[in-house]
mmCIF file with all atom_site columns, C-alpha atoms in Angstrom:
data_model
loop_
_atom_site.group_PDB
_atom_site.id
_atom_site.type_symbol
_atom_site.label_atom_id
_atom_site.label_alt_id
_atom_site.label_comp_id
_atom_site.label_asym_id
_atom_site.label_entity_id
_atom_site.label_seq_id
_atom_site.pdbx_PDB_ins_code
_atom_site.Cartn_x
_atom_site.Cartn_y
_atom_site.Cartn_z
_atom_site.occupancy
_atom_site.B_iso_or_equiv
_atom_site.pdbx_formal_charge
_atom_site.auth_seq_id
_atom_site.auth_comp_id
_atom_site.auth_asym_id
_atom_site.auth_atom_id
_atom_site.pdbx_PDB_model_num
ATOM 1   C CA . UNK A 1 1   ? 20.788  -6.114  1.392   1.00 0.00 ? 283 UNK A CA 1
ATOM 2   C CA . UNK A 1 2   ? 17.466  -5.589  -0.360  1.00 0.00 ? 284 UNK A CA 1
ATOM 3   C CA . UNK A 1 3   ? 18.744  -6.033  -3.927  1.00 0.00 ? 285 UNK A CA 1
ATOM 4   C CA . UNK A 1 4   ? 16.776  -9.002  -5.244  1.00 0.00 ? 286 UNK A CA 1
ATOM 5   C CA . UNK A 1 5   ? 15.441  -12.181 -3.752  1.00 0.00 ? 287 UNK A CA 1
ATOM 6   C CA . UNK A 1 6   ? 18.011  -14.922 -3.602  1.00 0.00 ? 288 UNK A CA 1
ATOM 7   C CA . UNK A 1 7   ? 15.647  -17.869 -3.268  1.00 0.00 ? 289 UNK A CA 1
ATOM 8   C CA . UNK A 1 8   ? 13.552  -19.394 -6.000  1.00 0.00 ? 290 UNK A CA 1
ATOM 9   C CA . UNK A 1 9   ? 10.086  -18.843 -4.435  1.00 0.00 ? 291 UNK A CA 1
ATOM 10  C CA . UNK A 1 10  ? 10.566  -15.086 -4.149  1.00 0.00 ? 292 UNK A CA 1
ATOM 11  C CA . UNK A 1 11  ? 12.108  -14.918 -7.640  1.00 0.00 ? 293 UNK A CA 1
ATOM 12  C CA . UNK A 1 12  ? 9.188   -16.844 -9.166  1.00 0.00 ? 294 UNK A CA 1
ATOM 13  C CA . UNK A 1 13  ? 6.714   -14.568 -7.402  1.00 0.00 ? 295 UNK A CA 1
ATOM 14  C CA . UNK A 1 14  ? 8.547   -11.452 -8.639  1.00 0.00 ? 296 UNK A CA 1
ATOM 15  C CA . UNK A 1 15  ? 8.568   -12.777 -12.225 1.00 0.00 ? 297 UNK A CA 1
ATOM 16  C CA . UNK A 1 16  ? 4.887   -13.736 -12.003 1.00 0.00 ? 298 UNK A CA 1
ATOM 17  C CA . UNK A 1 17  ? 3.956   -10.265 -10.792 1.00 0.00 ? 299 UNK A CA 1
ATOM 18  C CA . UNK A 1 18  ? 5.968   -8.668  -13.616 1.00 0.00 ? 300 UNK A CA 1
ATOM 19  C CA . UNK A 1 19  ? 4.007   -10.739 -16.156 1.00 0.00 ? 301 UNK A CA 1
ATOM 20  C CA . UNK A 1 20  ? 0.670   -10.006 -14.466 1.00 0.00 ? 302 UNK A CA 1
ATOM 21  C CA . UNK A 1 21  ? 1.374   -6.260  -14.507 1.00 0.00 ? 303 UNK A CA 1
ATOM 22  C CA . UNK A 1 22  ? 1.075   -6.344  -18.311 1.00 0.00 ? 304 UNK A CA 1
ATOM 23  C CA . UNK A 1 23  ? -2.613  -7.248  -18.018 1.00 0.00 ? 305 UNK A CA 1
ATOM 24  C CA . UNK A 1 24  ? -3.361  -4.951  -15.060 1.00 0.00 ? 306 UNK A CA 1
ATOM 25  C CA . UNK A 1 25  ? -2.786  -1.350  -16.221 1.00 0.00 ? 307 UNK A CA 1
ATOM 26  C CA . UNK A 1 26  ? -4.178  0.207   -13.022 1.00 0.00 ? 308 UNK A CA 1
ATOM 27  C CA . UNK A 1 27  ? -1.829  -1.839  -10.852 1.00 0.00 ? 309 UNK A CA 1
ATOM 28  C CA . UNK A 1 28  ? 1.074   -1.069  -13.204 1.00 0.00 ? 310 UNK A CA 1
ATOM 29  C CA . UNK A 1 29  ? 0.471   2.649   -12.707 1.00 0.00 ? 311 UNK A CA 1
ATOM 30  C CA . UNK A 1 30  ? 1.000   2.218   -8.955  1.00 0.00 ? 312 UNK A CA 1
ATOM 31  C CA . UNK A 1 31  ? 3.646   -0.524  -8.936  1.00 0.00 ? 313 UNK A CA 1
ATOM 32  C CA . UNK A 1 32  ? 5.661   0.320   -12.088 1.00 0.00 ? 314 UNK A CA 1
ATOM 33  C CA . UNK A 1 33  ? 7.429   -2.322  -14.147 1.00 0.00 ? 315 UNK A CA 1
ATOM 34  C CA . UNK A 1 34  ? 10.383  -2.723  -11.769 1.00 0.00 ? 316 UNK A CA 1
ATOM 35  C CA . UNK A 1 35  ? 8.293   -3.675  -8.710  1.00 0.00 ? 317 UNK A CA 1
ATOM 36  C CA . UNK A 1 36  ? 9.741   -6.505  -6.631  1.00 0.00 ? 318 UNK A CA 1
ATOM 37  C CA . UNK A 1 37  ? 7.496   -7.968  -3.942  1.00 0.00 ? 319 UNK A CA 1
ATOM 38  C CA . UNK A 1 38  ? 10.441  -9.473  -2.080  1.00 0.00 ? 320 UNK A CA 1
ATOM 39  C CA . UNK A 1 39  ? 12.136  -6.065  -1.934  1.00 0.00 ? 321 UNK A CA 1
ATOM 40  C CA . UNK A 1 40  ? 8.865   -4.437  -0.811  1.00 0.00 ? 322 UNK A CA 1
ATOM 41  C CA . UNK A 1 41  ? 8.226   -7.020  1.950   1.00 0.00 ? 323 UNK A CA 1
ATOM 42  C CA . UNK A 1 42  ? 11.789  -6.654  3.279   1.00 0.00 ? 324 UNK A CA 1
ATOM 43  C CA . UNK A 1 43  ? 11.490  -2.854  3.203   1.00 0.00 ? 325 UNK A CA 1
ATOM 44  C CA . UNK A 1 44  ? 8.173   -2.951  5.075   1.00 0.00 ? 326 UNK A CA 1
ATOM 45  C CA . UNK A 1 45  ? 9.616   -5.391  7.588   1.00 0.00 ? 327 UNK A CA 1
ATOM 46  C CA . UNK A 1 46  ? 12.515  -3.046  8.299   1.00 0.00 ? 328 UNK A CA 1
ATOM 47  C CA . UNK A 1 47  ? 10.334  0.098   8.359   1.00 0.00 ? 329 UNK A CA 1
ATOM 48  C CA . UNK A 1 48  ? 7.898   -1.401  10.874  1.00 0.00 ? 330 UNK A CA 1
ATOM 49  C CA . UNK A 1 49  ? 10.469  -2.151  13.575  1.00 0.00 ? 331 UNK A CA 1
ATOM 50  C CA . UNK A 1 50  ? 10.271  -0.144  16.802  1.00 0.00 ? 332 UNK A CA 1
ATOM 51  C CA . UNK A 1 51  ? 13.723  1.413   16.319  1.00 0.00 ? 333 UNK A CA 1
ATOM 52  C CA . UNK A 1 52  ? 12.929  2.512   12.779  1.00 0.00 ? 334 UNK A CA 1
ATOM 53  C CA . UNK A 1 53  ? 9.519   3.921   13.757  1.00 0.00 ? 335 UNK A CA 1
ATOM 54  C CA . UNK A 1 54  ? 11.144  5.885   16.582  1.00 0.00 ? 336 UNK A CA 1
ATOM 55  C CA . UNK A 1 55  ? 13.801  7.227   14.238  1.00 0.00 ? 337 UNK A CA 1
ATOM 56  C CA . UNK A 1 56  ? 11.490  7.985   11.325  1.00 0.00 ? 338 UNK A CA 1
ATOM 57  C CA . UNK A 1 57  ? 7.846   8.811   12.008  1.00 0.00 ? 339 UNK A CA 1
ATOM 58  C CA . UNK A 1 58  ? 5.766   7.774   9.018   1.00 0.00 ? 340 UNK A CA 1
ATOM 59  C CA . UNK A 1 59  ? 3.930   10.559  7.257   1.00 0.00 ? 341 UNK A CA 1
ATOM 60  C CA . UNK A 1 60  ? 0.341   10.240  6.082   1.00 0.00 ? 342 UNK A CA 1
ATOM 61  C CA . UNK A 1 61  ? 1.637   10.391  2.501   1.00 0.00 ? 343 UNK A CA 1
ATOM 62  C CA . UNK A 1 62  ? 3.926   7.390   3.090   1.00 0.00 ? 344 UNK A CA 1
ATOM 63  C CA . UNK A 1 63  ? 1.125   5.365   4.693   1.00 0.00 ? 345 UNK A CA 1
ATOM 64  C CA . UNK A 1 64  ? -1.272  6.198   1.843   1.00 0.00 ? 346 UNK A CA 1
ATOM 65  C CA . UNK A 1 65  ? 1.416   5.149   -0.678  1.00 0.00 ? 347 UNK A CA 1
ATOM 66  C CA . UNK A 1 66  ? 1.703   1.754   1.050   1.00 0.00 ? 348 UNK A CA 1
ATOM 67  C CA . UNK A 1 67  ? -2.094  1.489   1.001   1.00 0.00 ? 349 UNK A CA 1
ATOM 68  C CA . UNK A 1 68  ? -2.067  2.057   -2.776  1.00 0.00 ? 350 UNK A CA 1
ATOM 69  C CA . UNK A 1 69  ? 0.556   -0.683  -3.208  1.00 0.00 ? 351 UNK A CA 1
ATOM 70  C CA . UNK A 1 70  ? -1.520  -3.138  -1.145  1.00 0.00 ? 352 UNK A CA 1
ATOM 71  C CA . UNK A 1 71  ? -4.676  -2.209  -3.116  1.00 0.00 ? 353 UNK A CA 1
ATOM 72  C CA . UNK A 1 72  ? -2.837  -2.735  -6.429  1.00 0.00 ? 354 UNK A CA 1
ATOM 73  C CA . UNK A 1 73  ? -1.503  -6.129  -5.337  1.00 0.00 ? 355 UNK A CA 1
ATOM 74  C CA . UNK A 1 74  ? -4.937  -7.120  -4.025  1.00 0.00 ? 356 UNK A CA 1
ATOM 75  C CA . UNK A 1 75  ? -6.551  -6.180  -7.349  1.00 0.00 ? 357 UNK A CA 1
ATOM 76  C CA . UNK A 1 76  ? -4.139  -8.549  -9.132  1.00 0.00 ? 358 UNK A CA 1
ATOM 77  C CA . UNK A 1 77  ? -4.991  -11.563 -6.941  1.00 0.00 ? 359 UNK A CA 1
ATOM 78  C CA . UNK A 1 78  ? -7.289  -13.293 -9.441  1.00 0.00 ? 360 UNK A CA 1
ATOM 79  C CA . UNK A 1 79  ? -4.965  -12.861 -12.422 1.00 0.00 ? 361 UNK A CA 1
ATOM 80  C CA . UNK A 1 80  ? -1.620  -13.800 -10.910 1.00 0.00 ? 362 UNK A CA 1
ATOM 81  C CA . UNK A 1 81  ? -1.253  -17.401 -9.648  1.00 0.00 ? 363 UNK A CA 1
ATOM 82  C CA . UNK A 1 82  ? 2.117   -16.624 -8.024  1.00 0.00 ? 364 UNK A CA 1
ATOM 83  C CA . UNK A 1 83  ? 0.442   -13.996 -5.847  1.00 0.00 ? 365 UNK A CA 1
ATOM 84  C CA . UNK A 1 84  ? -2.317  -16.345 -4.628  1.00 0.00 ? 366 UNK A CA 1
ATOM 85  C CA . UNK A 1 85  ? -0.201  -17.718 -1.783  1.00 0.00 ? 367 UNK A CA 1
ATOM 86  C CA . UNK A 1 86  ? -0.154  -14.198 -0.301  1.00 0.00 ? 368 UNK A CA 1
ATOM 87  C CA . UNK A 1 87  ? -3.950  -13.782 -0.491  1.00 0.00 ? 369 UNK A CA 1
ATOM 88  C CA . UNK A 1 88  ? -4.623  -13.962 3.265   1.00 0.00 ? 370 UNK A CA 1
ATOM 89  C CA . UNK A 1 89  ? -1.912  -11.543 4.486   1.00 0.00 ? 371 UNK A CA 1
ATOM 90  C CA . UNK A 1 90  ? -2.659  -9.117  1.613   1.00 0.00 ? 372 UNK A CA 1
ATOM 91  C CA . UNK A 1 91  ? -6.377  -9.184  2.406   1.00 0.00 ? 373 UNK A CA 1
ATOM 92  C CA . UNK A 1 92  ? -5.623  -8.631  6.096   1.00 0.00 ? 374 UNK A CA 1
ATOM 93  C CA . UNK A 1 93  ? -3.305  -5.703  5.314   1.00 0.00 ? 375 UNK A CA 1
ATOM 94  C CA . UNK A 1 94  ? -5.943  -4.230  3.031   1.00 0.00 ? 376 UNK A CA 1
ATOM 95  C CA . UNK A 1 95  ? -8.467  -4.452  5.871   1.00 0.00 ? 377 UNK A CA 1
ATOM 96  C CA . UNK A 1 96  ? -6.097  -2.720  8.303   1.00 0.00 ? 378 UNK A CA 1
ATOM 97  C CA . UNK A 1 97  ? -5.534  0.130   5.845   1.00 0.00 ? 379 UNK A CA 1
ATOM 98  C CA . UNK A 1 98  ? -9.256  0.488   5.080   1.00 0.00 ? 380 UNK A CA 1
ATOM 99  C CA . UNK A 1 99  ? -10.029 0.687   8.771   1.00 0.00 ? 381 UNK A CA 1
ATOM 100 C CA . UNK A 1 100 ? -7.272  3.107   9.787   1.00 0.00 ? 382 UNK A CA 1
ATOM 101 C CA . UNK A 1 101 ? -6.732  5.417   6.797   1.00 0.00 ? 383 UNK A CA 1
ATOM 102 C CA . UNK A 1 102 ? -9.666  7.820   6.768   1.00 0.00 ? 384 UNK A CA 1
ATOM 103 C CA . UNK A 1 103 ? -10.329 10.267  3.957   1.00 0.00 ? 385 UNK A CA 1
ATOM 104 C CA . UNK A 1 104 ? -12.774 13.111  4.539   1.00 0.00 ? 386 UNK A CA 1
ATOM 105 C CA . UNK A 1 105 ? -14.109 15.170  1.651   1.00 0.00 ? 387 UNK A CA 1
ATOM 106 C CA . UNK A 1 106 ? -15.561 18.521  2.710   1.00 0.00 ? 388 UNK A CA 1
ATOM 107 C CA . UNK A 1 107 ? -17.284 20.832  0.243   1.00 0.00 ? 389 UNK A CA 1
ATOM 108 C CA . UNK A 1 108 ? -17.990 24.309  1.489   1.00 0.00 ? 390 UNK A CA 1
ATOM 109 C CA . UNK A 1 109 ? -19.640 27.232  -0.191  1.00 0.00 ? 391 UNK A CA 1
ATOM 110 C CA . UNK A 1 110 ? -17.365 30.211  -0.593  1.00 0.00 ? 392 UNK A CA 1
ATOM 111 C CA . UNK A 1 111 ? -18.599 33.637  0.369   1.00 0.00 ? 393 UNK A CA 1
ATOM 112 C CA . UNK A 1 112 ? -17.698 36.853  -1.453  1.00 0.00 ? 394 UNK A CA 1
ATOM 113 C CA . UNK A 1 113 ? -17.159 34.981  -4.712  1.00 0.00 ? 395 UNK A CA 1
ATOM 114 C CA . UNK A 1 114 ? -19.696 36.812  -6.859  1.00 0.00 ? 396 UNK A CA 1
ATOM 115 C CA . UNK A 1 115 ? -17.678 36.491  -10.044 1.00 0.00 ? 397 UNK A CA 1
ATOM 116 C CA . UNK A 1 116 ? -16.538 32.871  -9.803  1.00 0.00 ? 398 UNK A CA 1
ATOM 117 C CA . UNK A 1 117 ? -14.662 31.845  -12.930 1.00 0.00 ? 399 UNK A CA 1
ATOM 118 C CA . UNK A 1 118 ? -16.758 28.789  -13.736 1.00 0.00 ? 400 UNK A CA 1
ATOM 119 C CA . UNK A 1 119 ? -19.913 29.758  -11.885 1.00 0.00 ? 401 UNK A CA 1
ATOM 120 C CA . UNK A 1 120 ? -19.076 27.355  -9.060  1.00 0.00 ? 402 UNK A CA 1
ATOM 121 C CA . UNK A 1 121 ? -18.458 29.064  -5.724  1.00 0.00 ? 403 UNK A CA 1
ATOM 122 C CA . UNK A 1 122 ? -17.591 25.917  -3.785  1.00 0.00 ? 404 UNK A CA 1
ATOM 123 C CA . UNK A 1 123 ? -14.303 24.638  -2.501  1.00 0.00 ? 405 UNK A CA 1
ATOM 124 C CA . UNK A 1 124 ? -13.572 20.949  -1.967  1.00 0.00 ? 406 UNK A CA 1
ATOM 125 C CA . UNK A 1 125 ? -11.093 19.999  0.713   1.00 0.00 ? 407 UNK A CA 1
ATOM 126 C CA . UNK A 1 126 ? -9.804  16.428  0.971   1.00 0.00 ? 408 UNK A CA 1
ATOM 127 C CA . UNK A 1 127 ? -8.278  15.494  4.320   1.00 0.00 ? 409 UNK A CA 1
ATOM 128 C CA . UNK A 1 128 ? -6.612  12.152  4.930   1.00 0.00 ? 410 UNK A CA 1
ATOM 129 C CA . UNK A 1 129 ? -5.702  11.017  8.404   1.00 0.00 ? 411 UNK A CA 1
ATOM 130 C CA . UNK A 1 130 ? -4.277  7.831   9.836   1.00 0.00 ? 412 UNK A CA 1
ATOM 131 C CA . UNK A 1 131 ? -5.770  6.506   13.043  1.00 0.00 ? 413 UNK A CA 1
ATOM 132 C CA . UNK A 1 132 ? -4.347  3.584   14.867  1.00 0.00 ? 414 UNK A CA 1
ATOM 133 C CA . UNK A 1 133 ? -2.654  2.277   17.943  1.00 0.00 ? 415 UNK A CA 1
ATOM 134 C CA . UNK A 1 134 ? 0.129   -0.107  18.773  1.00 0.00 ? 416 UNK A CA 1
ATOM 135 C CA . UNK A 1 135 ? -2.305  -2.951  17.976  1.00 0.00 ? 417 UNK A CA 1
ATOM 136 C CA . UNK A 1 136 ? -2.525  -1.633  14.410  1.00 0.00 ? 418 UNK A CA 1
ATOM 137 C CA . UNK A 1 137 ? 1.250   -1.807  14.020  1.00 0.00 ? 419 UNK A CA 1
ATOM 138 C CA . UNK A 1 138 ? 1.268   -5.312  15.536  1.00 0.00 ? 420 UNK A CA 1
ATOM 139 C CA . UNK A 1 139 ? -1.352  -6.453  13.002  1.00 0.00 ? 421 UNK A CA 1
ATOM 140 C CA . UNK A 1 140 ? 0.697   -5.023  10.114  1.00 0.00 ? 422 UNK A CA 1
ATOM 141 C CA . UNK A 1 141 ? 3.879   -6.672  11.420  1.00 0.00 ? 423 UNK A CA 1
ATOM 142 C CA . UNK A 1 142 ? 2.123   -10.029 11.780  1.00 0.00 ? 424 UNK A CA 1
ATOM 143 C CA . UNK A 1 143 ? 1.002   -9.979  8.138   1.00 0.00 ? 425 UNK A CA 1
ATOM 144 C CA . UNK A 1 144 ? 4.415   -8.831  6.919   1.00 0.00 ? 426 UNK A CA 1
ATOM 145 C CA . UNK A 1 145 ? 6.033   -11.729 8.794   1.00 0.00 ? 427 UNK A CA 1
ATOM 146 C CA . UNK A 1 146 ? 3.542   -14.127 7.170   1.00 0.00 ? 428 UNK A CA 1
ATOM 147 C CA . UNK A 1 147 ? 4.457   -12.843 3.699   1.00 0.00 ? 429 UNK A CA 1
ATOM 148 C CA . UNK A 1 148 ? 8.151   -13.017 4.532   1.00 0.00 ? 430 UNK A CA 1
ATOM 149 C CA . UNK A 1 149 ? 7.758   -16.648 5.642   1.00 0.00 ? 431 UNK A CA 1
ATOM 150 C CA . UNK A 1 150 ? 5.725   -17.574 2.554   1.00 0.00 ? 432 UNK A CA 1
ATOM 151 C CA . UNK A 1 151 ? 8.330   -16.036 0.258   1.00 0.00 ? 433 UNK A CA 1
ATOM 152 C CA . UNK A 1 152 ? 11.110  -17.649 2.353   1.00 0.00 ? 434 UNK A CA 1
ATOM 153 C CA . UNK A 1 153 ? 12.984  -14.369 2.758   1.00 0.00 ? 435 UNK A CA 1
#
């Protein structure tokens, strides 16, 4: 059951993050006011198992969403003492995402667009792809296990 953390360490961390979200508007936009780190860690732990990955292949959109969550949590590190204990695994996860989620921005000039509405005959295409191997998944799992241990879940 992923409801809420039953132990005091995870509860304190969840409460600390809720308070810190008030002073971090960018993180609040990604995490929302009901974010629970214990719930998120347990969800990630379950989603990264071999059986679950075989059953449900992660989409690029889902991976990018997790990257945004990690970035938001990482941006709160200085202002949330409860989150400090997770600094190393969060930083490692952030590094894995930065290395394996690649965004390409391609701008190409359009032809046959003589009467472009705003005088700009270019088109910008943003492509995001996820590269990685089994080692990437192992690295993610290792850091999730560390967070799970630290939160005593």
